[in-house]
Tab-separated table of N, CA and C in Angstrom:
chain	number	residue	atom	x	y	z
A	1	UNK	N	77.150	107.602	143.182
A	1	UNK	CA	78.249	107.105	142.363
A	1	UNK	C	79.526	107.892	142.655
A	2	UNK	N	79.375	109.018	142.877
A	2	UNK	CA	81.116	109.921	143.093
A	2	UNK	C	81.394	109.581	144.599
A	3	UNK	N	80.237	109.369	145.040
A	3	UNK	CA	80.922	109.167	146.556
A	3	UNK	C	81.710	107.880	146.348
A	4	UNK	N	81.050	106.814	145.997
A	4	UNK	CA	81.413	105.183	145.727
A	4	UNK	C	82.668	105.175	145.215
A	5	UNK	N	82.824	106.511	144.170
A	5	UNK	CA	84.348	106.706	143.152
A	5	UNK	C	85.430	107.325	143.720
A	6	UNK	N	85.176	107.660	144.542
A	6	UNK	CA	86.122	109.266	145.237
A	6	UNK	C	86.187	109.871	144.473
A	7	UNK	N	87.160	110.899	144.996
A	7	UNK	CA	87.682	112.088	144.374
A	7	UNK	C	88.161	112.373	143.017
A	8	UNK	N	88.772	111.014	142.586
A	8	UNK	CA	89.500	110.492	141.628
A	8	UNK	C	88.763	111.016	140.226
A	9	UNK	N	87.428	110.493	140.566
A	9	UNK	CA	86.418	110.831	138.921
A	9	UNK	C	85.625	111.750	139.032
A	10	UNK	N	85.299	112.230	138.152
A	10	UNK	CA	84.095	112.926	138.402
A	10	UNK	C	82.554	112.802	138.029
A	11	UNK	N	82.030	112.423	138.479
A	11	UNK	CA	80.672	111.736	137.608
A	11	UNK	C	79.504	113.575	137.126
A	12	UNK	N	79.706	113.228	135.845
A	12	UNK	CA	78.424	113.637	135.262
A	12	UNK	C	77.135	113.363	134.800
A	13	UNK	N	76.036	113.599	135.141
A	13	UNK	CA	74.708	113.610	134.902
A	13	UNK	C	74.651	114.083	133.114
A	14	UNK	N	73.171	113.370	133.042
A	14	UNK	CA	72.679	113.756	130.981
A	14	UNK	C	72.866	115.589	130.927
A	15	UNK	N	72.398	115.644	132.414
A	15	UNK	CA	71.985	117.206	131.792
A	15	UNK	C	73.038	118.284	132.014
A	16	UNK	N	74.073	117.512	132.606
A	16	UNK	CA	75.251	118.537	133.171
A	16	UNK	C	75.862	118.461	131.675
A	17	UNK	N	76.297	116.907	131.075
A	17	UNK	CA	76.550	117.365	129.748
A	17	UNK	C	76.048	117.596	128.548
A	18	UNK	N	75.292	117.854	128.518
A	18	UNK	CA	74.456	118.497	127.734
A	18	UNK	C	73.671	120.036	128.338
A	19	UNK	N	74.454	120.734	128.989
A	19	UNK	CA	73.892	122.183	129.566
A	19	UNK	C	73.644	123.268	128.441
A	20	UNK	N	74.900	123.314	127.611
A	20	UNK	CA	74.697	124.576	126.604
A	20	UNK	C	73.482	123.994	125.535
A	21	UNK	N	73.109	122.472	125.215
A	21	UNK	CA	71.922	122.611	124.714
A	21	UNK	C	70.445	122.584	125.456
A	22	UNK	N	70.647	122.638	126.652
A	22	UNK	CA	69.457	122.970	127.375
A	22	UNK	C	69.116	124.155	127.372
A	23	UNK	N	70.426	124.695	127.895
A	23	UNK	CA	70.437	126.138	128.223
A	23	UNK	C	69.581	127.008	126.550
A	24	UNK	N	70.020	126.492	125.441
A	24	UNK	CA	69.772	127.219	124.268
A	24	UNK	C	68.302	126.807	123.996
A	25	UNK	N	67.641	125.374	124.842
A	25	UNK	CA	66.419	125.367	124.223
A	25	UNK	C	65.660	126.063	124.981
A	26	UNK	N	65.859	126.323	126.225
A	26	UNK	CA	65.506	127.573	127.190
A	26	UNK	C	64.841	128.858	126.297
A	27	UNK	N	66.033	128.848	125.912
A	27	UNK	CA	66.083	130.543	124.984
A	27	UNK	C	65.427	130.452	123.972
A	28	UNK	N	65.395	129.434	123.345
A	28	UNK	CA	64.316	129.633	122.397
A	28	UNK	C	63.263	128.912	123.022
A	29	UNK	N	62.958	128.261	123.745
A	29	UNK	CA	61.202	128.354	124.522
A	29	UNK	C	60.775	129.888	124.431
A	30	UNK	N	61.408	130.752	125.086
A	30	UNK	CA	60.790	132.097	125.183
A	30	UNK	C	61.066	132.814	124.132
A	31	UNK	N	61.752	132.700	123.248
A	31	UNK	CA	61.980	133.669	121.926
A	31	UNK	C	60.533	133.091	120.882
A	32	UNK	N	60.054	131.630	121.090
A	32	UNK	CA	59.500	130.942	120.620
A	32	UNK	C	57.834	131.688	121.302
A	33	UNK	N	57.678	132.000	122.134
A	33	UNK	CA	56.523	132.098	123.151
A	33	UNK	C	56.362	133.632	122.816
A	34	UNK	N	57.089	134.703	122.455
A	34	UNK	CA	56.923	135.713	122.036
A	34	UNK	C	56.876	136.207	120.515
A	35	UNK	N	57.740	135.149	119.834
A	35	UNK	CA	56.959	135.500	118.428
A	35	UNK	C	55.290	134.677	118.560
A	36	UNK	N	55.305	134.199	119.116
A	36	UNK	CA	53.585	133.319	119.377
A	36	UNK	C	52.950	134.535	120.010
A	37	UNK	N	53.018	134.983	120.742
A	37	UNK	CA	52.310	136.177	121.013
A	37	UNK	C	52.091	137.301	120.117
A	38	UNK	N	53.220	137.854	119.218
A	38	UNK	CA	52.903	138.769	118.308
A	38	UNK	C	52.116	138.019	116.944
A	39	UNK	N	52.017	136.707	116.949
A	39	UNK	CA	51.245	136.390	115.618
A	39	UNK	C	49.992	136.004	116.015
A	40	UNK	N	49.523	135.736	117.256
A	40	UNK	CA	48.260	136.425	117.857
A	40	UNK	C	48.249	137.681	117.385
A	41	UNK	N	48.728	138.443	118.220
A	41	UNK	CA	48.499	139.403	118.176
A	41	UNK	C	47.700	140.180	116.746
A	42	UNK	N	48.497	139.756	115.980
A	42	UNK	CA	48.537	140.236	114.048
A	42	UNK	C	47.025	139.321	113.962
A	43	UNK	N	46.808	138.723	114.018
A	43	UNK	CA	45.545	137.662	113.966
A	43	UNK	C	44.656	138.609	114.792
A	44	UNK	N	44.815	139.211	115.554
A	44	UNK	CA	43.826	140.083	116.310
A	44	UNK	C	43.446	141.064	116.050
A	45	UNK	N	44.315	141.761	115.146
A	45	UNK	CA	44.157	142.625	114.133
A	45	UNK	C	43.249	142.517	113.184
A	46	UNK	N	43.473	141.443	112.614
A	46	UNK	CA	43.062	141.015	111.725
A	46	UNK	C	41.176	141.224	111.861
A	47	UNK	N	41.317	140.373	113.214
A	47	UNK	CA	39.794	140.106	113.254
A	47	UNK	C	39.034	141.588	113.454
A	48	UNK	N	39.894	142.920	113.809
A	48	UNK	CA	39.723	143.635	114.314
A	48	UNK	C	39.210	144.516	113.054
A	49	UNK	N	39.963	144.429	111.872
A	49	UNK	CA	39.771	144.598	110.930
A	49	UNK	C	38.384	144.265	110.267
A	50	UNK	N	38.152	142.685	110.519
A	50	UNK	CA	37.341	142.206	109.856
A	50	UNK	C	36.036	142.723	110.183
A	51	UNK	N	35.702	143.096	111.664
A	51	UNK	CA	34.527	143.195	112.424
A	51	UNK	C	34.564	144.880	112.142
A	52	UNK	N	35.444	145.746	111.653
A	52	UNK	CA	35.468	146.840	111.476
A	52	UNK	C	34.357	147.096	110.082
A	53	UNK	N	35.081	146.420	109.197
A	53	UNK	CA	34.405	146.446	108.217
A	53	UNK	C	33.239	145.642	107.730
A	54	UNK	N	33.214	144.773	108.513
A	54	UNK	CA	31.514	144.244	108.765
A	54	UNK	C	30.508	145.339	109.342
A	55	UNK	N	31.227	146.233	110.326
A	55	UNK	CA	30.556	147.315	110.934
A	55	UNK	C	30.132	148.267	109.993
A	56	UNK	N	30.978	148.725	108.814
A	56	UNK	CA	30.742	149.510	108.027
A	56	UNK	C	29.765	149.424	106.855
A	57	UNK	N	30.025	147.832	106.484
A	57	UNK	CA	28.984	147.696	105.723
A	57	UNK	C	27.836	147.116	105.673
A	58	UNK	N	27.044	147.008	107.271
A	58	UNK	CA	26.175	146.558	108.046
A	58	UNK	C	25.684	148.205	108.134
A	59	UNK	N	26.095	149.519	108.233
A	59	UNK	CA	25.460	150.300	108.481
A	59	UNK	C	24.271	150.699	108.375
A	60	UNK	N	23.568	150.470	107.075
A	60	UNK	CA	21.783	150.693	106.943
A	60	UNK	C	21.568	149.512	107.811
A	61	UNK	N	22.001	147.887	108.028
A	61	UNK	CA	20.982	147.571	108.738
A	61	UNK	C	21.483	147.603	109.940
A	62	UNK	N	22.049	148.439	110.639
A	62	UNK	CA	21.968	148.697	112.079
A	62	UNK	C	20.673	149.316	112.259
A	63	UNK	N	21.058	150.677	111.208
A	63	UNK	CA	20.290	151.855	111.676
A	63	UNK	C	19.112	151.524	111.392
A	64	UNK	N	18.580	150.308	110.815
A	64	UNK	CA	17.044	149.714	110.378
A	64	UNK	C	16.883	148.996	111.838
A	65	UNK	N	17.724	148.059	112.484
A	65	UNK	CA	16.985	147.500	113.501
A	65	UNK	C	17.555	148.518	114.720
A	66	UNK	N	17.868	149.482	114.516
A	66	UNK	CA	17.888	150.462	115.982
A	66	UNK	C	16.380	151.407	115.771
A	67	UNK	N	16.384	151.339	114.799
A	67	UNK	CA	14.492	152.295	114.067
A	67	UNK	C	13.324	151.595	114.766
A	68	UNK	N	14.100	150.087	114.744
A	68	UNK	CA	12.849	149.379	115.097
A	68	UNK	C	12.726	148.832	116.459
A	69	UNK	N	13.366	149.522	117.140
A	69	UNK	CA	14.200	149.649	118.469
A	69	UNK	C	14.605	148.128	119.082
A	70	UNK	N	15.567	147.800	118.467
A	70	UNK	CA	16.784	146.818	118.636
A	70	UNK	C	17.603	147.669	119.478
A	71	UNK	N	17.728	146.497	120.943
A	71	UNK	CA	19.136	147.491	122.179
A	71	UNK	C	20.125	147.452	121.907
A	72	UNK	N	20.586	148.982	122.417
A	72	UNK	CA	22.373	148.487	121.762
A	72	UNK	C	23.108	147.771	121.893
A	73	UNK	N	22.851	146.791	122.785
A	73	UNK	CA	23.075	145.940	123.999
A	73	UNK	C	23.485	144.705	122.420
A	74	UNK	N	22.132	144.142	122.398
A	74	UNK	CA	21.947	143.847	121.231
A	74	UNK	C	22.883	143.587	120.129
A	75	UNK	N	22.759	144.933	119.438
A	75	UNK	CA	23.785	144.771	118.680
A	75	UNK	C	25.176	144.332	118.771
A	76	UNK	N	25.250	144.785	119.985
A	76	UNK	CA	26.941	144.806	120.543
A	76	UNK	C	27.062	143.019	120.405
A	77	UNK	N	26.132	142.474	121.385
A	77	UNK	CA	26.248	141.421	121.113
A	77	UNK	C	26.768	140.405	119.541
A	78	UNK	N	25.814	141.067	118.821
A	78	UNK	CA	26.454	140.362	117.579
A	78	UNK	C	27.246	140.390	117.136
A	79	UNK	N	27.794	141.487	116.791
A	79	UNK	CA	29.390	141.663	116.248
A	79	UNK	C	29.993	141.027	117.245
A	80	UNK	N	30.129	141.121	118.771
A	80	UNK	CA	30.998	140.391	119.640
A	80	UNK	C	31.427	139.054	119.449
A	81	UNK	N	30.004	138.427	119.632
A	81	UNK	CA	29.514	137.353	118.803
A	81	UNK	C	30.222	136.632	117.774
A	82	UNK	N	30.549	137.505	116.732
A	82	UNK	CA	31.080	136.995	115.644
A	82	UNK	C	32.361	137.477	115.523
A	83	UNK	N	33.006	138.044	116.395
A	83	UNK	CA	34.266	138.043	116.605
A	83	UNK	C	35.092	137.251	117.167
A	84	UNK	N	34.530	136.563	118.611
A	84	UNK	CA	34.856	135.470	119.137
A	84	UNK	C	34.658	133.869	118.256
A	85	UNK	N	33.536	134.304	117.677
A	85	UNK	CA	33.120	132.830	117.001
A	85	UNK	C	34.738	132.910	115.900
A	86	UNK	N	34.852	133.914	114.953
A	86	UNK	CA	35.750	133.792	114.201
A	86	UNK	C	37.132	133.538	115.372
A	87	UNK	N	37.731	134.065	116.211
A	87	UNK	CA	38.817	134.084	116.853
A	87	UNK	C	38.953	132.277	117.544
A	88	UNK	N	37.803	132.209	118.102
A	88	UNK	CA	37.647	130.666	118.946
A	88	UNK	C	37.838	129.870	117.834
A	89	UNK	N	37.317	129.450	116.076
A	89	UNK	CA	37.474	128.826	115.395
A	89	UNK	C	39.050	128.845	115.180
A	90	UNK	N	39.973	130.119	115.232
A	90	UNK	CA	41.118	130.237	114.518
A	90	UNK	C	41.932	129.300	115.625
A	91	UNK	N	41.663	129.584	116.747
A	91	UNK	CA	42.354	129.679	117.986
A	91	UNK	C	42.657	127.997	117.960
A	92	UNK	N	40.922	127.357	117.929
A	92	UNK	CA	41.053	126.214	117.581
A	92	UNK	C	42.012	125.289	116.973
A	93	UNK	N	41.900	125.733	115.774
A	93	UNK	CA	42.175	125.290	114.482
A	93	UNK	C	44.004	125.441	114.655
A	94	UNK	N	43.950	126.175	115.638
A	94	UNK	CA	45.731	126.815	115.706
A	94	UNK	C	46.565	125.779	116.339
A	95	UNK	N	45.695	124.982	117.552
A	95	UNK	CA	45.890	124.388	119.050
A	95	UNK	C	46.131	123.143	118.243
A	96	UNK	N	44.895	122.530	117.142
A	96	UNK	CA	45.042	121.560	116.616
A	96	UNK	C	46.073	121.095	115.806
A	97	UNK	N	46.310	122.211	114.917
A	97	UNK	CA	47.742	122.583	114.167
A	97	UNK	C	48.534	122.042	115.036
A	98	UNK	N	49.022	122.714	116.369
A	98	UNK	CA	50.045	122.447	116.800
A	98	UNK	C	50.227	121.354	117.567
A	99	UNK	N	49.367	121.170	117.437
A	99	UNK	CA	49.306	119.276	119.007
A	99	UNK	C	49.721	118.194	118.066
A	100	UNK	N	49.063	118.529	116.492
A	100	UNK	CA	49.348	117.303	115.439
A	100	UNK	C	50.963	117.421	115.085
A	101	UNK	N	51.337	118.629	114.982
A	101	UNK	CA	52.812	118.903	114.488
A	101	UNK	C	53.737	118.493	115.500
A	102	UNK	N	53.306	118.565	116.896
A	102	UNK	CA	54.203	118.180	117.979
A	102	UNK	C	54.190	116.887	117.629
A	103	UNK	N	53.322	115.903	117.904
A	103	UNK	CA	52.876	114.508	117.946
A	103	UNK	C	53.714	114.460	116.570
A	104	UNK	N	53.735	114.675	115.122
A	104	UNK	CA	54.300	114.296	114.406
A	104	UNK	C	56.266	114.399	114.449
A	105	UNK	N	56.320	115.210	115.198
A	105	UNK	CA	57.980	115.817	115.872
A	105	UNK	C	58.231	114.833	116.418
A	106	UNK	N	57.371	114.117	117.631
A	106	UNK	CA	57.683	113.814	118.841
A	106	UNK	C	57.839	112.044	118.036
A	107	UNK	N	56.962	111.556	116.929
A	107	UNK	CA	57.491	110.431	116.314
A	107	UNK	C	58.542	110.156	115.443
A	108	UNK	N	58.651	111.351	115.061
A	108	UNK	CA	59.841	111.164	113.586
A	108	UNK	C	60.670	111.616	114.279
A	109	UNK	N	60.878	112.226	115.577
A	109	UNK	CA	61.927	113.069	115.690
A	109	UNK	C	62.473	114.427	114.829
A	110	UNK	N	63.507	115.102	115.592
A	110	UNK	CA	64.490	116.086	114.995
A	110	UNK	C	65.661	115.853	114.953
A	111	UNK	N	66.185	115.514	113.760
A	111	UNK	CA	67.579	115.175	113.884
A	111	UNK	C	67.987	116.066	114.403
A	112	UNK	N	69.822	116.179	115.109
A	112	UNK	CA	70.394	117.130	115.008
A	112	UNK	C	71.959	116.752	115.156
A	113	UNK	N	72.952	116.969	115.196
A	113	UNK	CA	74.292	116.531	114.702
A	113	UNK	C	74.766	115.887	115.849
A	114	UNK	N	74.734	114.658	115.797
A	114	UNK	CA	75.816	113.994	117.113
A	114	UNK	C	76.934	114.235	117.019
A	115	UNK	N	77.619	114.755	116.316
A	115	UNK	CA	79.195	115.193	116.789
A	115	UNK	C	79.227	116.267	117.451
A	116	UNK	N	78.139	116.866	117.420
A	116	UNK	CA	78.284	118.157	118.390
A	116	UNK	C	77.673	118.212	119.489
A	117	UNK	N	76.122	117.393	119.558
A	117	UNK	CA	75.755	117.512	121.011
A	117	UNK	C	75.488	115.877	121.205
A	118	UNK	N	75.583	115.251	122.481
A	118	UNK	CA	75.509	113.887	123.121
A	118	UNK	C	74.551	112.930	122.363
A	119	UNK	N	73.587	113.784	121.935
A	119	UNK	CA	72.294	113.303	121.660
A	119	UNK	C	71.386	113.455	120.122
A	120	UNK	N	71.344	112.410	119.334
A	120	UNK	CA	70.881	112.509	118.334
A	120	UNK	C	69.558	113.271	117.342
A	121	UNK	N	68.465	113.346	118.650
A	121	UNK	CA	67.785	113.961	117.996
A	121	UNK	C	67.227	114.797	119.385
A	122	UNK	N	66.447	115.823	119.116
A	122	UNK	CA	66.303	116.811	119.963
A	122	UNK	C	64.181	116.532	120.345
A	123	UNK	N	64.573	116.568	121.946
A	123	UNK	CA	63.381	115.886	122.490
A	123	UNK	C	62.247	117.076	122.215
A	124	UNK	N	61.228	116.808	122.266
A	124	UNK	CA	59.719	117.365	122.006
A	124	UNK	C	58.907	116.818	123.080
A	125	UNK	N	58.747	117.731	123.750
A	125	UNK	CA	57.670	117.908	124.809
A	125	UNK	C	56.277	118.746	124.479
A	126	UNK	N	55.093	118.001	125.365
A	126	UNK	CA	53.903	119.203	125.026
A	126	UNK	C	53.851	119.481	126.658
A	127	UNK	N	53.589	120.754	126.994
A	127	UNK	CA	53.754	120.605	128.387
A	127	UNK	C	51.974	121.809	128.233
A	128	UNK	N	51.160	120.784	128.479
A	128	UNK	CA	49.438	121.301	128.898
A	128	UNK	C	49.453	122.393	129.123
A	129	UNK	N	50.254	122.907	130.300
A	129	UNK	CA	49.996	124.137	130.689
A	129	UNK	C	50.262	125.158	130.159
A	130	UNK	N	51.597	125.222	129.294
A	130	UNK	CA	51.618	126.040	128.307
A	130	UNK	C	50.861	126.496	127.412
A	131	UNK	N	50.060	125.082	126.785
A	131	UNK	CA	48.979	125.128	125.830
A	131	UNK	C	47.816	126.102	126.265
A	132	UNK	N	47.444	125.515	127.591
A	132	UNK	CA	46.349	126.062	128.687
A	132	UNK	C	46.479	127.811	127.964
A	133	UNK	N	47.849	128.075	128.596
A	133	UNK	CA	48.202	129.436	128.819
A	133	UNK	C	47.545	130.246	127.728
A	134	UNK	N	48.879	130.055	126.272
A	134	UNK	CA	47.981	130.207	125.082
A	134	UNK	C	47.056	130.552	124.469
A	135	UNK	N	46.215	129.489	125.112
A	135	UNK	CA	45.093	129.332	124.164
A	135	UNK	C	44.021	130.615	125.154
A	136	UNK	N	44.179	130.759	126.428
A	136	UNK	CA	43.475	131.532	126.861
A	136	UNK	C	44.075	132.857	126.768
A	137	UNK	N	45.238	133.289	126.886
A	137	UNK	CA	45.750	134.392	126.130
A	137	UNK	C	45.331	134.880	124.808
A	138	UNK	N	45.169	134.144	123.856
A	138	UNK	CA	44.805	134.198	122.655
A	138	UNK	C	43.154	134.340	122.335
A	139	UNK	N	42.241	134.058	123.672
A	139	UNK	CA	41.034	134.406	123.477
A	139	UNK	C	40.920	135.713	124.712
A	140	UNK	N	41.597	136.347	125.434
A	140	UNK	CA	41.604	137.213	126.051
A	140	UNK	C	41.462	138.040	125.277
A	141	UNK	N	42.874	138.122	124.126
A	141	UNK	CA	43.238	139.013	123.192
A	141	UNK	C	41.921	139.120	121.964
A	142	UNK	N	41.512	138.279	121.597
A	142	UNK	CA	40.279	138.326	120.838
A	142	UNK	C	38.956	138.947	121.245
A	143	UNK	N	39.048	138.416	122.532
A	143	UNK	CA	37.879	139.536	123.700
A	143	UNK	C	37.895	140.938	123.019
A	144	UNK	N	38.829	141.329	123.513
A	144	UNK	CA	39.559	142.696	124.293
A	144	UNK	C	39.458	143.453	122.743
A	145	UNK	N	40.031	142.610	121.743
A	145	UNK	CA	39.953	143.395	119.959
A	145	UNK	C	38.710	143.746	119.860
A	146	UNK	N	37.761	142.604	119.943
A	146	UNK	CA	35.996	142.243	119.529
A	146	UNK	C	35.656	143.754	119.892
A	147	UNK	N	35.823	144.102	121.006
A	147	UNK	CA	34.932	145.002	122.083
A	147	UNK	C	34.762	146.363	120.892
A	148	UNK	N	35.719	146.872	120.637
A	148	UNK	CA	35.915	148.025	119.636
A	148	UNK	C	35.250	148.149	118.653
A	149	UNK	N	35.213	147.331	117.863
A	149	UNK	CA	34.107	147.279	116.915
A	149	UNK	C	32.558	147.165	117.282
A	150	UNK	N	32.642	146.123	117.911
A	150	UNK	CA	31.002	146.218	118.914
A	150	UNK	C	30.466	147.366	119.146
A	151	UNK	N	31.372	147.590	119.874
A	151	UNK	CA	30.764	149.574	120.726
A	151	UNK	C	30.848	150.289	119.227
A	152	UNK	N	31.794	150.256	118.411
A	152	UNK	CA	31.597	150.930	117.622
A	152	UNK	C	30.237	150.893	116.659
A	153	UNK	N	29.708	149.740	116.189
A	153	UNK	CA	28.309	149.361	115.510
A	153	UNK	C	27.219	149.314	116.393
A	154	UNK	N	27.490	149.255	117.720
A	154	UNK	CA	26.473	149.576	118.886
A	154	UNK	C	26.235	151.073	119.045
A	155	UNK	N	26.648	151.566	118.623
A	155	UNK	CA	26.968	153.045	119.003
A	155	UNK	C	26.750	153.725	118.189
A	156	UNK	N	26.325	153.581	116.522
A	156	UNK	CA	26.270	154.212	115.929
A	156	UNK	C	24.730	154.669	115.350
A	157	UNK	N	24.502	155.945	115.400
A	157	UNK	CA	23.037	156.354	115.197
A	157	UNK	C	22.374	156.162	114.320
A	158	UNK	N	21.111	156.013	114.359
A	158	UNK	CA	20.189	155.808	112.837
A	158	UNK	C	19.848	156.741	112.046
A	159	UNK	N	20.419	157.960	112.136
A	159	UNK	CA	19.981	158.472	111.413
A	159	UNK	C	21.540	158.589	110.573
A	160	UNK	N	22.516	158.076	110.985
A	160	UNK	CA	24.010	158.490	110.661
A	160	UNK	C	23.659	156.906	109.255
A	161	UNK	N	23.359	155.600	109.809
A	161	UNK	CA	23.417	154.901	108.915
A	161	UNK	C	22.265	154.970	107.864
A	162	UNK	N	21.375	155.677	107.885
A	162	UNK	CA	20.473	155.418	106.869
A	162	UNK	C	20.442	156.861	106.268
A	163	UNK	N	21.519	157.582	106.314
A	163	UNK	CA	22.212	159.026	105.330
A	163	UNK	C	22.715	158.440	104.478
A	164	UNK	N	23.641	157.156	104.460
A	164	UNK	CA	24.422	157.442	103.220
A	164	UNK	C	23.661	156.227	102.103
């Protein structure tokens, strides 16, 4: 088209005018992708917490099925076990959250002010791979929490849990 026009006009593209709101949804993609990481994160805690104190008050029956020579192996397993099971349910439940909330975005739309940018409402994309990313980040991180507590209730002696 500018060739067809000469010099005379200048032809712009959607996205040339509309740059400073691309450019800004840019910025919040990744401002967006890092508070998502720290509320993992806090969620990882959480579980970290949870399996802590499952550890603690599981203590007589560790030290009952390590008496009865249960491997530590074993044990580790379970708490692991039920760290992932809790994290994979959340993780779930998180993915689902957000695929329904997109899908509900992506029909109703987002308004946003046509006097200021070209375009009435502001587009919603799900882009898979992101999700992909996510969701396996978010069970890495659940891994990696689990392990601590495990070793920790794997590790702990029978004669230490059946003292108190």
């Amino acid at each position: 088209l500018q060739q067809t026009l000469g010099d005379k006009f200048r032809v712009q593209d959607w996205q040339e005018r509309n740059q400073t709101l691309y450019a800004s949804l840019k910025l919040e993609r990744v401002v967006a992708m890092v508070v998502l990481v720290f509320i993992v994160l806090v969620a990882s805690f959480a579980v970290v917490n949870t399996l802590t104190m499952s550890v603690i008050e599981k203590r007589e029956q560790i030290a009952i099925l390590k008496t009865m020579g249960a491997p530590t192996v074993g044990i580790m397993k379970v708490f692991l076990s039920q760290g992932l099971l809790v994290g994979t349910l959340g993780t779930l439940a998180g993915t689902i959250l957000g695929f329904l909330t997109v899908k509900f975005l992506d029909l109703y739309g987002v308004p946003i002010p046509s006097d200021v940018y070209y375009i009435d409402s502001l587009p919603v994309h799900q882009n898979f791979s992101d999700i992909f990313m996510v969701v396996m980040a978010s069970l890495l991180m659940i891994w990696n929490f689990s392990v601590f507590p495990a070793l920790r209730g794997a590790s702990l002696a029978p004669v230490e849990g059946l003292r108190e």
